[in-house]
């Protein structure tokens, strides 16, 4: 077993540490295997229920009115998410785009929306108007923003209730941790409160940023009362196979609004070409439960090992999972940068490149990003990133195979040992 890793410059101590740690997590891994099975059957069943046919892979031209496969993918997403309708498009370029469509399609002048999981993900902040000075941000257009901080690991429903006004039109839950050192939102834990909230405020739209959350659990936000959710096909559901795109799933009236926002009022979701991406989108969806399972195992392994080495990590290796991100608090910019460089070396694509911190569009601080991926920027593939700001936290995610995750961890540990930053 150890011999194969000798292809890399790794000490026995590093190889053994990672192999042993992975063996010690076998019970934890079993939980993810069970979850994989549930989600895999969901996917297969939805494809069968909708009579997915070989002919669905052909695609239309022009306006795309007859893009049957595109419509079928949306039916399949709808069923998987237990929702009324879905919008799954390659013309949605990223998670940020999908989330912006969700916000901008529902919210109008004078409406207020409340983020109930603290500050939103960095790239959405500009669109909202919290940073920067864009003349077409939501806030510049007369939409009011407000925020409720998390209470420990969960949503503070009391504080939320106190914030509700006659203008409140929507609340937003960000399921995954973003660039914060916190817990992902456990859907089981908020279910009862969320359903009570929905009962009490039927006119308030419950939205989720579902990025990195898909298939990490047996349920999705739409199973606990979400009206509309948004996410990216460059993450969990793309499985490193989808060429790109984003999705929204939820109430029929809201999906119609979202399609009108994506295209033009009145056009709706009847048109929009899929440009021959249908097969890869479906293959990505099919592989997703399995790939997410590998990412969850890798997440636990990183958390387990770095905690052993004395670094604060979230989530804990054996905690309930609701996203695929492992945040490691390095408290040292050198370690953060070194760590990302090491992860890059474990990629299949661009393993010979060295990431450096840079000013990425949409982000306030310099960001370092390790991402050597088959699909450019796809972060279900082994990747790590972090803003260069205190306390220098690395956000590690993905790996489509545990084996590659282990390799990445070994390389990172060896590089940190060699630099005198850790000792085993
Ligand atoms: C990745 C991510 C986004 C944004 O997705 P992009 O595809 O990078 O635009 C938004 N929210 C969360 C929580 C994310 O993890």
XYZ file of C-alpha atoms and ligand atoms in Angstrom:
439
model
C 0.000 0.000 0.000
C 2.685 2.470 1.026
C 4.802 1.732 -2.006
C 2.502 3.430 -4.449
C 2.905 6.715 -2.562
C 6.672 6.441 -2.992
C 6.101 7.948 -6.417
C 5.888 11.147 -4.387
C 8.496 12.556 -2.036
C 6.700 11.487 1.111
C 8.096 10.169 4.359
C 6.744 6.969 5.904
C 5.568 9.015 8.864
C 3.322 11.115 6.633
C 2.015 8.176 4.614
C 1.250 6.130 7.721
C -0.386 8.998 9.531
C -2.851 9.611 6.700
C -3.528 5.928 5.989
C -4.115 5.186 9.674
C -6.346 8.221 10.116
C -8.441 7.172 7.138
C -8.774 3.646 8.570
C -9.879 5.080 11.900
C -12.708 6.932 10.161
C -14.317 3.836 8.657
C -17.444 4.132 10.825
C -17.878 7.771 9.865
C -17.427 6.894 6.192
C -20.254 4.352 6.500
C -22.702 7.136 7.319
C -21.807 8.853 4.053
C -22.242 5.595 2.158
C -25.789 5.309 3.476
C -26.530 8.879 2.510
C -25.078 8.252 -0.941
C -27.456 5.360 -1.464
C -30.503 7.473 -0.612
C -29.510 10.238 -3.004
C -28.421 7.875 -5.767
C -31.839 6.220 -5.771
C -33.520 9.642 -5.749
C -31.611 10.513 -8.928
C -32.214 7.216 -10.715
C -35.901 7.233 -9.810
C -36.396 10.796 -11.059
C -34.776 9.902 -14.392
C -36.999 6.849 -14.783
C -40.172 8.589 -13.644
C -39.664 11.183 -16.366
C -38.957 8.558 -19.040
C -35.521 9.898 -19.808
C -34.861 8.686 -23.343
C -31.844 8.536 -25.635
C -33.635 11.012 -27.889
C -33.652 13.582 -25.070
C -29.947 14.197 -25.621
C -30.578 15.895 -28.952
C -30.842 19.618 -28.668
C -32.713 22.377 -30.404
C -31.440 25.482 -32.178
C -32.669 29.043 -32.384
C -35.069 30.127 -29.669
C -34.960 26.661 -28.140
C -38.733 26.213 -27.965
C -38.440 22.512 -28.733
C -35.563 21.736 -26.396
C -37.260 18.644 -24.958
C -34.206 17.414 -23.077
C -33.834 20.748 -21.327
C -37.424 20.539 -20.127
C -36.856 16.981 -18.970
C -33.791 17.891 -16.923
C -35.892 20.482 -15.160
C -38.583 17.879 -14.423
C -35.897 15.582 -13.028
C -34.466 18.321 -10.774
C -37.988 19.169 -9.653
C -38.612 15.584 -8.557
C -35.249 15.130 -6.842
C -35.848 18.287 -4.836
C -39.488 17.524 -4.141
C -40.500 20.908 -5.582
C -42.995 22.345 -8.059
C -40.619 23.521 -10.734
C -36.973 24.050 -11.670
C -34.770 26.199 -13.864
C -31.516 24.465 -14.840
C -29.512 26.418 -17.392
C -26.024 26.696 -18.768
C -26.721 30.398 -19.221
C -26.618 30.722 -15.426
C -22.874 31.200 -15.173
C -22.236 30.544 -11.479
C -23.710 30.141 -8.046
C -23.549 33.884 -7.517
C -25.555 34.417 -10.689
C -28.194 31.889 -9.594
C -28.495 33.515 -6.164
C -28.697 36.979 -7.669
C -31.490 35.849 -9.986
C -33.346 34.437 -6.982
C -33.053 37.707 -5.062
C -33.622 40.123 -7.926
C -36.626 38.267 -9.343
C -38.582 38.247 -6.083
C -37.562 41.534 -4.479
C -38.960 44.869 -5.597
C -38.504 48.511 -4.613
C -39.388 48.942 -0.943
C -39.108 45.265 -0.077
C -36.839 44.107 2.705
C -34.964 40.813 2.821
C -33.165 39.302 5.764
C -30.092 37.075 5.661
C -30.632 34.817 8.669
C -27.204 33.157 8.668
C -25.042 36.234 9.220
C -23.130 37.987 6.464
C -23.665 36.599 2.954
C -20.980 34.938 0.856
C -18.378 37.423 -0.395
C -19.357 37.468 -4.063
C -23.032 38.236 -3.311
C -22.129 41.247 -1.170
C -21.419 43.461 -4.165
C -24.681 42.494 -5.861
C -26.543 43.325 -2.675
C -24.664 46.599 -2.220
C -22.940 45.774 1.069
C -19.519 46.432 -0.417
C -18.447 48.404 -3.459
C -20.495 51.122 -5.041
C -22.362 49.571 -7.949
C -25.212 51.770 -9.152
C -27.345 48.711 -9.925
C -26.918 46.824 -6.646
C -30.128 45.698 -4.955
C -29.770 48.321 -2.215
C -29.232 51.129 -4.737
C -32.497 50.044 -6.332
C -34.422 50.624 -3.118
C -34.401 47.107 -1.719
C -33.634 46.965 1.986
C -31.164 44.514 3.441
C -30.992 43.255 6.957
C -29.137 40.474 8.746
C -29.578 38.169 11.721
C -26.488 36.593 13.254
C -26.339 32.887 13.903
C -26.958 31.676 17.432
C -24.218 29.109 17.890
C -24.604 26.581 15.102
C -28.112 27.509 14.133
C -30.588 30.204 13.135
C -31.763 32.617 15.823
C -35.505 32.448 15.168
C -36.287 34.759 18.086
C -34.039 37.503 16.772
C -35.482 36.919 13.310
C -39.036 37.309 14.571
C -38.079 40.630 16.165
C -36.708 41.889 12.830
C -39.780 41.077 10.735
C -41.638 44.157 9.515
C -44.484 44.792 7.100
C -41.839 45.267 4.391
C -40.169 41.884 4.907
C -40.596 40.011 1.670
C -37.974 37.261 1.972
C -35.512 35.552 4.268
C -32.335 33.911 2.988
C -30.545 30.946 4.517
C -26.967 30.336 3.407
C -26.565 26.618 4.023
C -22.810 26.326 3.598
C -20.234 28.251 5.599
C -18.869 30.545 2.886
C -15.744 32.307 4.126
C -16.826 32.136 7.762
C -15.630 29.857 10.525
C -18.996 28.405 11.429
C -21.186 25.340 11.076
C -23.169 24.571 7.963
C -26.895 24.727 8.646
C -28.244 21.373 9.805
C -31.593 21.094 8.035
C -32.967 18.558 10.524
C -32.214 20.893 13.408
C -34.098 23.881 11.946
C -36.962 21.947 10.367
C -39.586 22.479 13.094
C -38.806 26.177 13.599
C -38.730 26.736 9.857
C -42.130 25.140 9.320
C -43.557 27.189 12.211
C -42.114 30.336 10.664
C -43.666 29.478 7.328
C -47.043 28.897 8.944
C -46.895 32.221 10.729
C -45.598 34.216 7.738
C -47.087 32.649 4.611
C -46.286 35.745 2.524
C -42.569 35.748 3.282
C -40.499 33.870 0.703
C -38.021 31.418 2.223
C -34.870 31.281 0.089
C -31.680 29.250 0.339
C -28.227 29.606 -1.053
C -27.762 25.844 -1.440
C -24.181 25.956 -2.807
C -22.049 23.020 -1.554
C -25.037 21.546 0.294
C -26.596 19.292 -2.336
C -26.689 15.573 -1.501
C -24.655 15.966 1.696
C -27.790 14.945 3.553
C -30.883 12.839 2.892
C -33.058 15.955 2.696
C -32.791 19.293 0.902
C -34.113 22.727 1.931
C -37.168 22.185 -0.274
C -38.079 19.253 2.007
C -38.328 21.613 4.994
C -40.355 24.467 3.571
C -37.993 26.399 1.290
C -39.894 28.309 -1.401
C -36.920 28.670 -3.719
C -33.274 27.573 -3.616
C -30.297 28.294 -5.844
C -26.963 26.657 -6.564
C -24.185 25.950 -9.017
C -23.460 23.062 -11.375
C -19.747 23.743 -10.860
C -20.124 22.284 -7.399
C -21.851 19.183 -5.958
C -24.467 18.553 -8.637
C -22.016 18.930 -11.499
C -19.704 16.229 -10.124
C -16.853 17.652 -12.196
C -18.676 16.530 -15.332
C -21.244 19.255 -16.056
C -19.640 21.821 -18.321
C -21.188 24.646 -16.316
C -24.445 26.192 -15.278
C -26.635 26.836 -12.303
C -30.053 25.893 -11.032
C -33.034 27.213 -9.165
C -35.695 24.929 -7.743
C -38.888 25.824 -5.950
C -42.405 27.177 -6.220
C -43.784 27.382 -9.754
C -44.621 31.094 -9.586
C -41.154 31.934 -8.292
C -39.368 29.842 -10.904
C -41.356 31.655 -13.579
C -40.202 34.988 -12.123
C -36.627 33.714 -12.056
C -36.790 32.702 -15.721
C -38.192 36.126 -16.581
C -35.294 37.709 -14.696
C -32.732 35.501 -16.446
C -34.144 36.236 -19.919
C -36.784 38.982 -20.152
C -40.183 39.595 -18.564
C -42.752 37.529 -20.403
C -40.284 35.127 -22.015
C -40.233 32.656 -19.146
C -38.634 29.236 -19.284
C -40.039 28.031 -22.599
C -36.950 29.111 -24.448
C -33.181 29.155 -23.972
C -30.863 26.728 -25.684
C -29.030 23.948 -23.904
C -26.284 23.950 -26.561
C -25.711 20.214 -26.410
C -24.916 20.131 -22.680
C -27.830 17.894 -21.728
C -25.960 14.606 -21.619
C -23.075 15.916 -19.511
C -25.448 17.731 -17.151
C -27.333 14.482 -16.582
C -24.148 12.429 -16.258
C -22.929 14.917 -13.663
C -26.216 14.665 -11.799
C -26.021 10.870 -11.931
C -22.461 10.814 -10.528
C -23.121 13.513 -7.945
C -24.245 11.385 -4.945
C -21.147 9.230 -5.317
C -18.781 12.160 -5.804
C -20.302 14.071 -2.872
C -19.781 10.948 -0.742
C -16.062 10.972 -1.609
C -15.902 14.693 -0.833
C -17.544 14.104 2.563
C -15.030 11.388 3.418
C -12.182 13.683 2.418
C -13.681 16.556 4.431
C -13.770 14.368 7.542
C -10.244 13.141 6.968
C -8.822 16.661 6.699
C -10.731 17.783 9.773
C -9.605 14.750 11.767
C -5.932 15.037 10.864
C -5.525 18.805 11.177
C -7.308 18.771 14.516
C -4.847 16.097 15.705
C -2.052 18.444 14.656
C -3.500 21.192 16.824
C -5.436 23.345 14.350
C -9.052 24.360 14.886
C -11.224 22.837 12.187
C -14.876 23.006 11.340
C -16.871 20.837 11.009
C -15.578 18.170 13.387
C -14.878 14.894 11.615
C -17.836 13.076 13.163
C -20.385 15.889 13.129
C -23.537 15.818 11.019
C -22.627 17.218 7.587
C -24.559 19.750 5.540
C -21.833 20.912 3.166
C -18.515 19.619 1.812
C -16.212 22.353 3.132
C -13.534 21.845 5.800
C -12.315 25.120 7.277
C -8.889 24.971 8.909
C -7.752 27.882 11.032
C -4.027 28.234 10.343
C -3.455 31.644 12.008
C -0.414 32.059 9.750
C -0.516 33.426 6.195
C 2.525 31.327 5.221
C 0.804 28.095 6.187
C -2.409 29.088 4.353
C -0.486 29.869 1.176
C 1.723 26.765 1.451
C -1.305 24.575 2.072
C -3.064 25.817 -1.067
C 0.098 25.315 -3.114
C 0.319 21.733 -1.852
C -3.293 20.976 -2.738
C -2.657 22.225 -6.277
C 0.085 19.589 -6.600
C -2.479 16.839 -5.964
C -4.719 17.865 -8.889
C -4.834 15.896 -12.156
C -4.962 19.051 -14.257
C -2.469 21.914 -13.806
C -0.672 20.117 -10.977
C 2.556 21.789 -12.144
C 1.214 25.323 -11.635
C 1.624 27.281 -8.418
C -1.286 29.385 -7.179
C -0.561 32.866 -5.831
C -2.829 35.284 -3.940
C -4.611 37.678 -6.343
C -7.426 40.216 -6.554
C -10.347 38.130 -7.785
C -13.385 39.878 -9.216
C -16.199 39.870 -6.684
C -13.953 39.520 -3.634
C -12.746 42.217 -1.242
C -9.466 40.673 -0.015
C -6.758 38.965 -2.019
C -7.665 35.316 -2.489
C -5.484 32.288 -3.007
C -7.118 29.444 -4.878
C -5.841 25.967 -5.570
C -7.976 24.530 -8.292
C -6.636 22.143 -10.863
C -9.809 20.847 -12.383
C -11.172 19.148 -15.472
C -13.954 21.722 -15.449
C -12.448 25.151 -14.933
C -13.211 26.420 -11.426
C -15.234 23.371 -10.474
C -14.774 23.126 -6.726
C -16.270 19.678 -6.222
C -12.870 18.694 -7.581
C -10.031 18.818 -5.052
C -9.566 22.477 -4.226
C -8.689 24.881 -1.459
C -8.976 28.591 -1.127
C -8.986 31.364 1.356
C -8.953 35.121 1.621
C -5.626 36.488 2.836
C -7.009 37.948 6.030
C -6.848 37.014 9.709
C -7.095 34.378 11.096
C -5.859 32.866 7.817
C -8.398 30.124 7.338
C -8.120 27.645 4.491
C -11.376 26.402 3.005
C -10.751 22.971 1.615
C -13.381 21.168 -0.383
C -14.029 18.402 -2.811
C -11.989 15.636 -4.203
C -13.938 13.378 -6.448
C -12.101 10.439 -4.901
C -10.965 9.829 -1.353
C -7.676 8.532 -2.773
C -6.871 11.898 -4.314
C -7.949 13.576 -1.083
C -5.508 11.402 0.853
C -2.748 12.230 -1.601
C -3.461 15.953 -1.244
C -3.339 15.644 2.528
C -0.056 13.741 2.412
C 1.550 16.322 0.145
C 0.317 19.167 2.351
C 1.627 17.548 5.525
C 4.995 16.772 3.937
C 5.391 20.331 2.638
C 4.504 21.755 6.061
C 6.931 19.392 7.787
C 9.691 20.308 5.330
C 9.037 24.009 5.925
C 9.283 23.464 9.670
C 5.682 24.582 10.176
C 4.455 21.356 11.801
C 6.027 18.272 13.313
C 4.328 14.899 13.331
C -19.409 29.020 -4.025
C -20.473 29.702 -3.275
C -21.228 30.731 -3.845
C -20.937 31.329 -5.174
O -20.765 30.434 -6.175
P -19.879 30.821 -7.454
O -20.217 29.723 -8.364
O -18.467 30.815 -6.992
O -20.335 32.134 -7.910
C -22.234 31.281 -3.089
N -22.492 30.859 -1.845
C -21.777 29.891 -1.260
C -22.105 29.485 0.144
C -20.747 29.278 -1.945
O -20.035 28.320 -1.360
